CSV table of C-alpha atoms in Angstrom, one decimal:
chain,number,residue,atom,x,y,z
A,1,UNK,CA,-6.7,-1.8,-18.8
A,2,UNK,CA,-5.6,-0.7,-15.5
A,3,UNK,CA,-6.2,-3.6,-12.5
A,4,UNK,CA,-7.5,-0.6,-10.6
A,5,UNK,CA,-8.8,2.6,-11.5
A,6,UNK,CA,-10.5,5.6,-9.4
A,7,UNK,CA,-11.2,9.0,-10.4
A,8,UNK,CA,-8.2,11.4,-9.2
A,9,UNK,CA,-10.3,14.4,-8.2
A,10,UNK,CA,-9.6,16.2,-6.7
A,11,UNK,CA,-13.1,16.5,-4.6
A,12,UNK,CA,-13.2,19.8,-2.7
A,13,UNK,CA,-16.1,19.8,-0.7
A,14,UNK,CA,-17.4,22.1,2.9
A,15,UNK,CA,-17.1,20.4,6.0
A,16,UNK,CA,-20.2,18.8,6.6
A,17,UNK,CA,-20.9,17.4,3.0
A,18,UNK,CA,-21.3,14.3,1.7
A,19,UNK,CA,-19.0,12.9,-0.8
A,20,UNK,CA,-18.8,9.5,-3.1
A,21,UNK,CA,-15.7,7.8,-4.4
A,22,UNK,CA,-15.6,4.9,-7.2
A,23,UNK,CA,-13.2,2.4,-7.8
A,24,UNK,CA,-13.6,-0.2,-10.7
A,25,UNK,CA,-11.3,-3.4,-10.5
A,26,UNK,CA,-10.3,-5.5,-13.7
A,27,UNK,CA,-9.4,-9.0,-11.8
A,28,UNK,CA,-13.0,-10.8,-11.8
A,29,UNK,CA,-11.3,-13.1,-9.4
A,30,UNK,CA,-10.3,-11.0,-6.4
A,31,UNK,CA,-11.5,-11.2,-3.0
A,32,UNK,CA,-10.6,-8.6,-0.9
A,33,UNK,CA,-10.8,-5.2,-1.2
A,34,UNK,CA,-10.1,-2.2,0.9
A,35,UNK,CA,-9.8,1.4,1.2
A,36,UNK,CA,-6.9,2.8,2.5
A,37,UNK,CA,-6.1,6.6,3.1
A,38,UNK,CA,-2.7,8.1,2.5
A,39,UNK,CA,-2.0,11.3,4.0
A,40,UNK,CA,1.0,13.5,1.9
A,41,UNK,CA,4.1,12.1,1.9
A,42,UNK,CA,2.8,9.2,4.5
A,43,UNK,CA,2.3,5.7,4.4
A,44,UNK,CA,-1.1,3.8,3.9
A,45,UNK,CA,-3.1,3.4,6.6
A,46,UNK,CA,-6.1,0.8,6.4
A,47,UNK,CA,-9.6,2.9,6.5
A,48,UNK,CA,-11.7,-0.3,5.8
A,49,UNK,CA,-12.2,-3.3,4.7
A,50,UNK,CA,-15.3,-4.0,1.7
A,51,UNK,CA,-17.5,-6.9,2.0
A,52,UNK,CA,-20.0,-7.9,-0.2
A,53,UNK,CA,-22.7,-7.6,1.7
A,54,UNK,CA,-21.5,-3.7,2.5
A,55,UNK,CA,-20.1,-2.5,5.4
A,56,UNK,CA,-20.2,0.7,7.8
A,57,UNK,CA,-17.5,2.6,10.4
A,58,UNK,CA,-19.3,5.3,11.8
A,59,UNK,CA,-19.2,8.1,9.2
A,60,UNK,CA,-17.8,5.7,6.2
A,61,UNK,CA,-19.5,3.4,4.1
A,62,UNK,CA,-18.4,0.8,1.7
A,63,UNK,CA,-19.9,-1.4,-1.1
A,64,UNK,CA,-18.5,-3.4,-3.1
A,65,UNK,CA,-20.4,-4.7,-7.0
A,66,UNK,CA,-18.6,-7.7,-8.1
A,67,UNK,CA,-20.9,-7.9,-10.8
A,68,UNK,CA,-19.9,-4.7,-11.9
A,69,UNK,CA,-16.4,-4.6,-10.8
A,70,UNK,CA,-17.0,-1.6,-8.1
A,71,UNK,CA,-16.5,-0.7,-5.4
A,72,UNK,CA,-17.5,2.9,-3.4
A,73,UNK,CA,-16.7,4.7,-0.3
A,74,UNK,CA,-19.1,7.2,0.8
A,75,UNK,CA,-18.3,9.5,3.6
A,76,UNK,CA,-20.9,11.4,5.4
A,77,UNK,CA,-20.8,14.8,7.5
A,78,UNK,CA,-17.4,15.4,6.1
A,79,UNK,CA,-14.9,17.3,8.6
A,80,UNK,CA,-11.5,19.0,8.0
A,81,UNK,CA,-9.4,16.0,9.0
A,82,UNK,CA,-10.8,13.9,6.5
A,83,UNK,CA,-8.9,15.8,3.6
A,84,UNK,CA,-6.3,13.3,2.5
A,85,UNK,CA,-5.9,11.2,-0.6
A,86,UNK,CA,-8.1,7.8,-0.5
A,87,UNK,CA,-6.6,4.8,-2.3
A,88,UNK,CA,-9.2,1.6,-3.5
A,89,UNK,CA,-6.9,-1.3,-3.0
A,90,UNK,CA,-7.8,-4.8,-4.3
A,91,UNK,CA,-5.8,-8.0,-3.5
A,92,UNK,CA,-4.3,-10.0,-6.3
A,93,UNK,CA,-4.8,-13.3,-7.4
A,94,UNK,CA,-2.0,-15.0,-5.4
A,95,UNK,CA,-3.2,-13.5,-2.0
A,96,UNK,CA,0.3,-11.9,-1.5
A,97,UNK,CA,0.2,-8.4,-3.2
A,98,UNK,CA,-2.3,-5.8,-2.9
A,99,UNK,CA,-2.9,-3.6,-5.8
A,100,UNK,CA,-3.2,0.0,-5.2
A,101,UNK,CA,-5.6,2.5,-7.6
A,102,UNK,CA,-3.6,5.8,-8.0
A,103,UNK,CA,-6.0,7.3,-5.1
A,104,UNK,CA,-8.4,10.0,-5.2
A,105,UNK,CA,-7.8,13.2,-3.2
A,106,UNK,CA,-10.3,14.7,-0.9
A,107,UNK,CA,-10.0,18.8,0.3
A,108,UNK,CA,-12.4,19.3,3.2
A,109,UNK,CA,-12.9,22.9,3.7
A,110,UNK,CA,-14.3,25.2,6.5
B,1,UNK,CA,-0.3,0.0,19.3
B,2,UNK,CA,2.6,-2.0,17.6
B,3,UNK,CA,3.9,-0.7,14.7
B,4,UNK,CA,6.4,-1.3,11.4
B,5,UNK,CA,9.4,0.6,12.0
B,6,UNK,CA,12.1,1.6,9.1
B,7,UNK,CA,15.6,3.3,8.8
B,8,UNK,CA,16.5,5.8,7.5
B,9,UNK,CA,13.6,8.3,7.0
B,10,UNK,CA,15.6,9.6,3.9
B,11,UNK,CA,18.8,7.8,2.0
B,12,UNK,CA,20.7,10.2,-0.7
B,13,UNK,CA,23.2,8.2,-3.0
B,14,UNK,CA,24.5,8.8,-5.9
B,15,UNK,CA,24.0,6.5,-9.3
B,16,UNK,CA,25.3,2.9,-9.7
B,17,UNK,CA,26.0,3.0,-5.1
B,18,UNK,CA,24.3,0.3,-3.6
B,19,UNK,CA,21.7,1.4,-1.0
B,20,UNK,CA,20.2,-0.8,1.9
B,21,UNK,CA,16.7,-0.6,3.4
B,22,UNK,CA,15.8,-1.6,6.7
B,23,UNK,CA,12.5,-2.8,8.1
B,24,UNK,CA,11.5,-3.9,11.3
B,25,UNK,CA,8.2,-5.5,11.3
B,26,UNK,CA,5.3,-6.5,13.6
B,27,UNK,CA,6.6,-9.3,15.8
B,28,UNK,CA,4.4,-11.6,15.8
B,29,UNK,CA,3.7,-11.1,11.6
B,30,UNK,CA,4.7,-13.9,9.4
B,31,UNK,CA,5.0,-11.9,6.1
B,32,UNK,CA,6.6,-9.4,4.7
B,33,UNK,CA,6.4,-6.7,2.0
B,34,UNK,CA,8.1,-4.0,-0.1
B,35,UNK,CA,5.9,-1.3,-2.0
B,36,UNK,CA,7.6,1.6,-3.6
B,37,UNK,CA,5.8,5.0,-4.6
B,38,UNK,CA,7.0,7.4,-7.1
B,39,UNK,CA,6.3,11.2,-6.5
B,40,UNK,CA,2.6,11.4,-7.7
B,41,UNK,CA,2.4,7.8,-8.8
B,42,UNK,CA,0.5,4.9,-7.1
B,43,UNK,CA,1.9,2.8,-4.5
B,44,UNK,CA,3.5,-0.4,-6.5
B,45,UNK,CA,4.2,-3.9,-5.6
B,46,UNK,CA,7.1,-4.8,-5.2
B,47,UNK,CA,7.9,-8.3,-3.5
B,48,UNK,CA,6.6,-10.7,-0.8
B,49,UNK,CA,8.5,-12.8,1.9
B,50,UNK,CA,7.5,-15.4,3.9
B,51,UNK,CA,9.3,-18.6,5.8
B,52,UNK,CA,12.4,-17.3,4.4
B,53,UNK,CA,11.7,-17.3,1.1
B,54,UNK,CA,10.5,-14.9,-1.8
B,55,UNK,CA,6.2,-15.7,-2.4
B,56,UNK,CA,5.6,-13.3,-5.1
B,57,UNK,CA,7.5,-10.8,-7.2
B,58,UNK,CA,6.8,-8.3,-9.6
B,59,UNK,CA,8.5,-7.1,-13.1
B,60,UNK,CA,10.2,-4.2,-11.3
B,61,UNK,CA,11.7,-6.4,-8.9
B,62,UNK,CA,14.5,-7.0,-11.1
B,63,UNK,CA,18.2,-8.7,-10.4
B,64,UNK,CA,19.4,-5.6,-9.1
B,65,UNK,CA,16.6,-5.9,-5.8
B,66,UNK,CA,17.0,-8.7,-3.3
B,67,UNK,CA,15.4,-9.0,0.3
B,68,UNK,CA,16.6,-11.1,3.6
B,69,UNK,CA,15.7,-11.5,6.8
B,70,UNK,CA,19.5,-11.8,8.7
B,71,UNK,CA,17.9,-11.7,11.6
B,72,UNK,CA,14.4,-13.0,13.7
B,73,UNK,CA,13.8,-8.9,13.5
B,74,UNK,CA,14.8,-7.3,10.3
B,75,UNK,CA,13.7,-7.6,6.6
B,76,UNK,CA,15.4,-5.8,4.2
B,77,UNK,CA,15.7,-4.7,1.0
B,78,UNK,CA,18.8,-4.5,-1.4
B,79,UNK,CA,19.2,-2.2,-4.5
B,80,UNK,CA,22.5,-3.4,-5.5
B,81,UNK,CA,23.1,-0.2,-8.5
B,82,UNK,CA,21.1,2.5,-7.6
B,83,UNK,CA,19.6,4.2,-11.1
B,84,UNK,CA,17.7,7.6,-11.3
B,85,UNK,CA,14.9,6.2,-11.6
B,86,UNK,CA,15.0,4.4,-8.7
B,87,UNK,CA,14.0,7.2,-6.7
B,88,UNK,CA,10.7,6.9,-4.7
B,89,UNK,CA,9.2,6.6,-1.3
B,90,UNK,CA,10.0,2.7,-0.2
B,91,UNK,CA,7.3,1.3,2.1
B,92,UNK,CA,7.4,-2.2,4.0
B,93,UNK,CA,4.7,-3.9,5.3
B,94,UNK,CA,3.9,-7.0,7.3
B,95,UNK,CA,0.8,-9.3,8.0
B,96,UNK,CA,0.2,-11.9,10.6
B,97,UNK,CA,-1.3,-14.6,8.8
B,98,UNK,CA,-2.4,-14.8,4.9
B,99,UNK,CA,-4.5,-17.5,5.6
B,100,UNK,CA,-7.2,-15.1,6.4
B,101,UNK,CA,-8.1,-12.4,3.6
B,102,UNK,CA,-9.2,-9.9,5.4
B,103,UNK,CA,-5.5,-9.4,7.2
B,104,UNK,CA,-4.6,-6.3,7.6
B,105,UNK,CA,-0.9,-5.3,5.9
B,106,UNK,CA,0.3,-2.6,7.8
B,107,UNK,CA,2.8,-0.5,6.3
B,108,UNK,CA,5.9,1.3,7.6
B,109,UNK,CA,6.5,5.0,7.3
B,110,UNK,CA,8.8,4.4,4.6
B,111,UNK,CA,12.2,5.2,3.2
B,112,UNK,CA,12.7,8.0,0.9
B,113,UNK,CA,15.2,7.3,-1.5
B,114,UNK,CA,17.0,9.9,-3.1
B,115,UNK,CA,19.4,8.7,-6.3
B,116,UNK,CA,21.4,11.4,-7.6
């Protein structure tokens, strides 16, 4: 089983939408998760961290099940510059590496 | 905003050449990382670094990868026989403190690597 799995899309949604992304993790022992968002052929860039309790930026929401194993992102009132690809990231055991899901790409149209 | 600088953008070399990496992270940030991506695979592990000193490896970080710090300012990576498959998008990244879980690791713009 794959330590982090989201589905690849990809989502194409109109601006203004709302859209959901799901992650499942297999290490019943991690602590910290994040989303990250990778624009092409860019580096990583942090969008949040999740907490259990669930957490909110602005237009971006995270929750995190560790129960279940999942974790979400949802983004509201979608606009253009949100298209990018949006990796679930889960820190491993040791506290040293993160883990990166293979990302699931987002197309935000007009 | 401080930021994880790395040189070059974009290394060609050619099979079995050793190739070089160079990071410069966050100044004040204690440890170190190297992730590689393949085209249209996820971003991997690769190795951490902290107080000198390897923390964590993974199974692709074989004998032919090292890291060091020469310097207070640079962290690099080694490949020491470049193979095809070796080609990816190299990223570094640095934290200030791994005390604290919710740390950020901020990553570098990365190194494409190019092994002909």
């Amino acid at each position: 089983r794959k330590e982090v799995e989201q589905d690849p899309g990809p989502f194409n949604v109109p601006e203004g939408a709302t859209v959901a992304f799901n992650c499942t993790y297999s290490n019943s022992a991690s602590q910290s998760f994040f989303w990250y968002r990778q624009d092409c052929r860019k580096e990583p860039k942090l969008l949040m961290s999740v907490y259990s309790s669930g957490n909110e930026d602005g237009r971006f929401t995270a929750q995190l099940n560790r129960a279940s194993q999942y974790i979400s992102l949802l983004i509201r009132d979608s606009k253009l510059s949100d298209s990018a690809t949006y990796l679930c990231v889960v820190e491993s055991n040791s506290g040293y590496a993160l883990n990166f899901g293979k990302g699931t790409s987002l197309l935000v149209t007009p | 905003e401080p930021e994880v600088t790395q040189t070059p953008s974009h290394q060609v070399t050619q099979m079995g050449q050793e190739v070089i990496l160079h990071c410069v992270p966050i100044s004040n940030h204690l440890y170190f990382y190297w992730y590689r991506q393949i085209l249209g695979q996820k971003v991997e592990f690769l190795v951490s670094f902290y107080n000198n000193e390897i923390s964590e490896k993974s199974e692709i970080f074989d004998d032919q990868f090292s890291v060091e710090r020469p310097d207070g300012s640079n962290f690099t990576l080694k490949i020491r026989s470049t193979k095809l498959e070796d080609s990816a998008m190299y990223f570094c990244a640095s934290v200030r403190d791994n005390k604290f879980s919710t740390d950020t690791q901020y990553f570098g713009p990365g190194t494409r690597l190019t092994v002909l």
